mmCIF file of C-alpha atoms in Angstrom:
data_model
loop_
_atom_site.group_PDB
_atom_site.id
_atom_site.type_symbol
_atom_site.label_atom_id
_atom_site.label_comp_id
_atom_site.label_asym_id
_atom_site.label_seq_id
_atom_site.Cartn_x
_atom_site.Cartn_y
_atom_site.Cartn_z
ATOM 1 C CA UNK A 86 0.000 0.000 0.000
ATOM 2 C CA UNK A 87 1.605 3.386 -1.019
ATOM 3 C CA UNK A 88 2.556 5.689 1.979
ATOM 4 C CA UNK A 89 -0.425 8.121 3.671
ATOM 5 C CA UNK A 90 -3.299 5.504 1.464
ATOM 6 C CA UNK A 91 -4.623 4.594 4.727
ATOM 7 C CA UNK A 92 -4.904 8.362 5.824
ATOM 8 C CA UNK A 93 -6.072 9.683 1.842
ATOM 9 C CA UNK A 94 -8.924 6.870 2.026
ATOM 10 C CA UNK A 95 -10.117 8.269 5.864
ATOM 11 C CA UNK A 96 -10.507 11.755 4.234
ATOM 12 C CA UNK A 97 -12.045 10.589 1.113
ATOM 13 C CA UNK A 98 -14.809 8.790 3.156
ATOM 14 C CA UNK A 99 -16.306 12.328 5.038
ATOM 15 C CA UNK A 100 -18.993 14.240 3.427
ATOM 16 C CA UNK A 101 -16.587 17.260 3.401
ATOM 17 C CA UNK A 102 -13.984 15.448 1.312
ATOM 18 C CA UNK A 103 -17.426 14.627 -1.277
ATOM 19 C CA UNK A 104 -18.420 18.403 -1.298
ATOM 20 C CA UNK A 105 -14.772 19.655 -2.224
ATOM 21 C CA UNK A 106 -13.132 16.954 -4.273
ATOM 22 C CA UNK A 107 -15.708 17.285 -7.236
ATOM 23 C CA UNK A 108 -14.472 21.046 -7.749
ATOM 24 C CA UNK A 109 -10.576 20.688 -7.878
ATOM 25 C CA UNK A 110 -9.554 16.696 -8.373
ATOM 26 C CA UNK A 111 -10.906 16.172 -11.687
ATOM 27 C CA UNK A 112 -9.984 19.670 -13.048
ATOM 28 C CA UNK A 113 -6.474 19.285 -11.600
ATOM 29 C CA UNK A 114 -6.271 15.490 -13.624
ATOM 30 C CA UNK A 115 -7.636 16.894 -16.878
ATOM 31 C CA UNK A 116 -4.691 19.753 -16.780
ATOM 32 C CA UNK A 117 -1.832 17.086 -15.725
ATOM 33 C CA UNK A 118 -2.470 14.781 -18.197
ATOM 34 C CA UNK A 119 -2.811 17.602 -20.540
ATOM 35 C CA UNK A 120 0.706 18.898 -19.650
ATOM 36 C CA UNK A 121 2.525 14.935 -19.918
ATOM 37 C CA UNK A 122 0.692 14.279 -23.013
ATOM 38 C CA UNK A 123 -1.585 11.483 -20.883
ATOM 39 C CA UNK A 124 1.214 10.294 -18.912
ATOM 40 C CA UNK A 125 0.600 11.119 -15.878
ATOM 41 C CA UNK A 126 -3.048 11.581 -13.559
ATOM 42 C CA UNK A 127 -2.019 13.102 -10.506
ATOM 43 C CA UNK A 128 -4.966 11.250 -8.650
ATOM 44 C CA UNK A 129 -3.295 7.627 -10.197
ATOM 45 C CA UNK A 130 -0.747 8.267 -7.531
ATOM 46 C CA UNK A 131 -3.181 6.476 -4.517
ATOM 47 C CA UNK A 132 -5.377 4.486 -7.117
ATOM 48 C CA UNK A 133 -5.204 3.765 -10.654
ATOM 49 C CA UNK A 134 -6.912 6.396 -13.064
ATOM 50 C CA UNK A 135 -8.001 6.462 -16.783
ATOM 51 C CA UNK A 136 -8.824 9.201 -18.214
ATOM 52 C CA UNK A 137 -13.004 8.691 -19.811
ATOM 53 C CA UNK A 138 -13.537 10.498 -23.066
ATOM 54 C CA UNK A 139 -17.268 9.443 -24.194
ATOM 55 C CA UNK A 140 -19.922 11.273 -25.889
ATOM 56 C CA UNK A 141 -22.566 13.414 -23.935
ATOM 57 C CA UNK A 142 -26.021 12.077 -23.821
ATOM 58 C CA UNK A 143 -27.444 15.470 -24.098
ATOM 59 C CA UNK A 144 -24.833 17.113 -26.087
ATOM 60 C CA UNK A 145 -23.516 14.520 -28.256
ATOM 61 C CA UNK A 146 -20.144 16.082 -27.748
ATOM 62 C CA UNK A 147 -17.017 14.399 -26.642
ATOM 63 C CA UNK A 148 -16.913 14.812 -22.905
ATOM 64 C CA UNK A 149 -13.282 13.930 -21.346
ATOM 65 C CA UNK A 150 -13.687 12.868 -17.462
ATOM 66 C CA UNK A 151 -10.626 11.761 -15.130
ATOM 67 C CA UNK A 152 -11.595 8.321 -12.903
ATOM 68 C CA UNK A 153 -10.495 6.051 -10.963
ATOM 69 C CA UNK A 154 -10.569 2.330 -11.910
ATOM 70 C CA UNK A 155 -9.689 -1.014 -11.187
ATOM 71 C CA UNK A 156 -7.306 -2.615 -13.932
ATOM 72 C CA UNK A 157 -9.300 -6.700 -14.605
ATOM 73 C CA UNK A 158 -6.497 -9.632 -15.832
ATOM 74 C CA UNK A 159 -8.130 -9.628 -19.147
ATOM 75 C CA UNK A 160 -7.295 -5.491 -19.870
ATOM 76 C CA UNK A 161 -10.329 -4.282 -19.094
ATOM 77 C CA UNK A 162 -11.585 -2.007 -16.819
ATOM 78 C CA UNK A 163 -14.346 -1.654 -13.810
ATOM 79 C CA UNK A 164 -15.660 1.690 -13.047
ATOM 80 C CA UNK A 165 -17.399 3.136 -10.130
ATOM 81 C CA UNK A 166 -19.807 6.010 -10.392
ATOM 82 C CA UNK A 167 -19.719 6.764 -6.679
ATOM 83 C CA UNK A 168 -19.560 10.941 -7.341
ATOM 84 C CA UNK A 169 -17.994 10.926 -4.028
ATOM 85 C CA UNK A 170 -20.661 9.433 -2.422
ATOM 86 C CA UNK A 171 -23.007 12.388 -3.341
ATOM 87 C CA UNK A 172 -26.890 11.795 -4.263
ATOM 88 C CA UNK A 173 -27.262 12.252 -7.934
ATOM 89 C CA UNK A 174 -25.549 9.869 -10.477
ATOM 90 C CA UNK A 175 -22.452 10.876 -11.912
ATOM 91 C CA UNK A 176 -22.722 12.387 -15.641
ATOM 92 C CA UNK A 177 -20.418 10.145 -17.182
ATOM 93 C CA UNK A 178 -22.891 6.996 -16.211
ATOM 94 C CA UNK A 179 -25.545 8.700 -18.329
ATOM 95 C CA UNK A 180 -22.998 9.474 -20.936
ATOM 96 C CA UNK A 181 -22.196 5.530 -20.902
ATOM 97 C CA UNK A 182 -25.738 4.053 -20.883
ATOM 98 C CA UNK A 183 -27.114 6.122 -23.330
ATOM 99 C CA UNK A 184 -23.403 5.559 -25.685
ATOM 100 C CA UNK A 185 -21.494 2.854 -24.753
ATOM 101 C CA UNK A 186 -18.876 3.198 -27.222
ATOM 102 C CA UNK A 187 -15.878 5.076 -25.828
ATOM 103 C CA UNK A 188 -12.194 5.555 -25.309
ATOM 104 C CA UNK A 189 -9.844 5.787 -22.619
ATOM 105 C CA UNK A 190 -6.338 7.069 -22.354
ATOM 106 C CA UNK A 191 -4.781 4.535 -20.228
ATOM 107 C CA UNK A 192 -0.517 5.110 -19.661
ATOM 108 C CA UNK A 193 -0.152 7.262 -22.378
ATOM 109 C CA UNK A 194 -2.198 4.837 -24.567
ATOM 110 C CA UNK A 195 -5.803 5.863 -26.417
ATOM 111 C CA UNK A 196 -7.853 2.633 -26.645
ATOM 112 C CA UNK A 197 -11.146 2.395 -27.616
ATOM 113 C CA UNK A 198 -13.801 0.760 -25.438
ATOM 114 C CA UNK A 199 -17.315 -0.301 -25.012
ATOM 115 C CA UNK A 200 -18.781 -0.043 -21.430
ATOM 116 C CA UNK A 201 -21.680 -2.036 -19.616
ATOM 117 C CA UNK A 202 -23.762 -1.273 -17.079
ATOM 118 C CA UNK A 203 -23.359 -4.332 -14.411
ATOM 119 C CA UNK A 204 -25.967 -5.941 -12.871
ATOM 120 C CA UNK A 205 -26.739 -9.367 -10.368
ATOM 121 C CA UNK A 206 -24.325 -11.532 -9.327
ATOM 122 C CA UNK A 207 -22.143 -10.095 -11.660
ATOM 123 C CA UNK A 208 -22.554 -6.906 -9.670
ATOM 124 C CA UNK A 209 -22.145 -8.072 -6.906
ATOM 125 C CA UNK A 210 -19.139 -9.687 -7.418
ATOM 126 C CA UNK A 211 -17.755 -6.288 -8.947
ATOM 127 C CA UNK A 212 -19.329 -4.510 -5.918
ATOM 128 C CA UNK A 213 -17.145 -6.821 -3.558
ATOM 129 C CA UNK A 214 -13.675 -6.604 -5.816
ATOM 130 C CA UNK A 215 -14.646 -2.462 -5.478
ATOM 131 C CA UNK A 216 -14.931 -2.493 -1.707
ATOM 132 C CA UNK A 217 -11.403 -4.417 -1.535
ATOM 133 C CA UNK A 218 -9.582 -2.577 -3.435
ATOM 134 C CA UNK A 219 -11.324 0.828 -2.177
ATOM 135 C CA UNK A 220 -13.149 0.660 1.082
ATOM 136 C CA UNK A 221 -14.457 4.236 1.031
ATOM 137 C CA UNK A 222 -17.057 2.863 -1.711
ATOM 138 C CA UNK A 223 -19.018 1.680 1.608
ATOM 139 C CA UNK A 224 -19.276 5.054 3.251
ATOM 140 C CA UNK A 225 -20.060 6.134 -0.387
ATOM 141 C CA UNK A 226 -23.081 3.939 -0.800
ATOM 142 C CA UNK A 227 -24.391 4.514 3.062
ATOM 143 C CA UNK A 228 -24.894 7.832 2.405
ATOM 144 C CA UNK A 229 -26.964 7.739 -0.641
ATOM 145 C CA UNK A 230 -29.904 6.240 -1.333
ATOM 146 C CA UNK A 231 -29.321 5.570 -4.956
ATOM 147 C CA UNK A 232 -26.939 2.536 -6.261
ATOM 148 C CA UNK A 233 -23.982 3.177 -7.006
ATOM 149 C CA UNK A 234 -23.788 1.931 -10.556
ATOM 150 C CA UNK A 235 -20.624 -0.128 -11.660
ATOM 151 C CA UNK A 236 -19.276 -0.290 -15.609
ATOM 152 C CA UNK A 237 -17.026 -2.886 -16.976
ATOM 153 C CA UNK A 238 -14.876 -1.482 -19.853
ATOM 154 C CA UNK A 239 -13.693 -4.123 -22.811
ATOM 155 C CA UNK A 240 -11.477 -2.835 -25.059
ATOM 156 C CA UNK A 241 -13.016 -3.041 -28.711
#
């Protein structure tokens, strides 16, 4: 476990941490990876991060959104839409269901994707994998009522 994780996941699980994160994490990814030609996600530093480029469900433009993942054996990629445990769904999850086709800059590398909303057992089992790997997720889903919806990325 890298050094201060234990102490970053304490503050990421308080409702103060989901009010101000939303305003500076993602904006300070998006200009990082800008400035190392998607090398480097500032965030990827206590978990790994992709950078999401998928097109708006309203918009139909190309919206480009910094997240956290969890690399699967197979080179894929699961995806929680906890918005830091806030009520309303992230964007991006809209963005996803309503175009699954996408792309994510993963290590310097663009590859195209198609995402999946999860659901059951299969879920579940993602839900489980999350809370392992991240156990923040929990305080996350106690404090909303919605469910936190989960993506698995394949690469296309």
């Amino acid at each position: 476990m890298p050094p201060g994780r234990r102490l970053v996941q304490k503050v990421s699980s308080t409702r103060a941490f989901a009010r101000a994160a939303p305003h500076f994490i993602p904006a300070l990814d998006r200009a990082v990876h800008r400035l190392t030609r998607g090398k480097v996600l500032l965030s990827a530093r206590m978990l790994p991060g992709l950078i999401l480029t998928a097109t708006g469900a309203r918009s139909g433009q190309p919206r480009r959104t910094p997240l956290a993942c969890l690399p699967q054996e197979d080179g894929g990629w699961l995806l929680v839409g906890s918005n830091f445990g806030r009520p309303g769904h992230p964007a991006w999850t809209a963005n996803l269901l309503r175009n699954p086709e996408a792309e994510v800059s993963w290590r310097g590398e663009d590859i195209p994707v198609r995402a999946r909303l999860l659901t059951g057992e299969e879920r579940a089992r993602a839900w489980r994998a999350a809370l392992d790997f991240w156990p923040p997720y929990a305080a996350y889903q106690a404090r909303v009522e919605r469910e936190i919806r989960l993506f698995r990325l394949e690469r296309r």
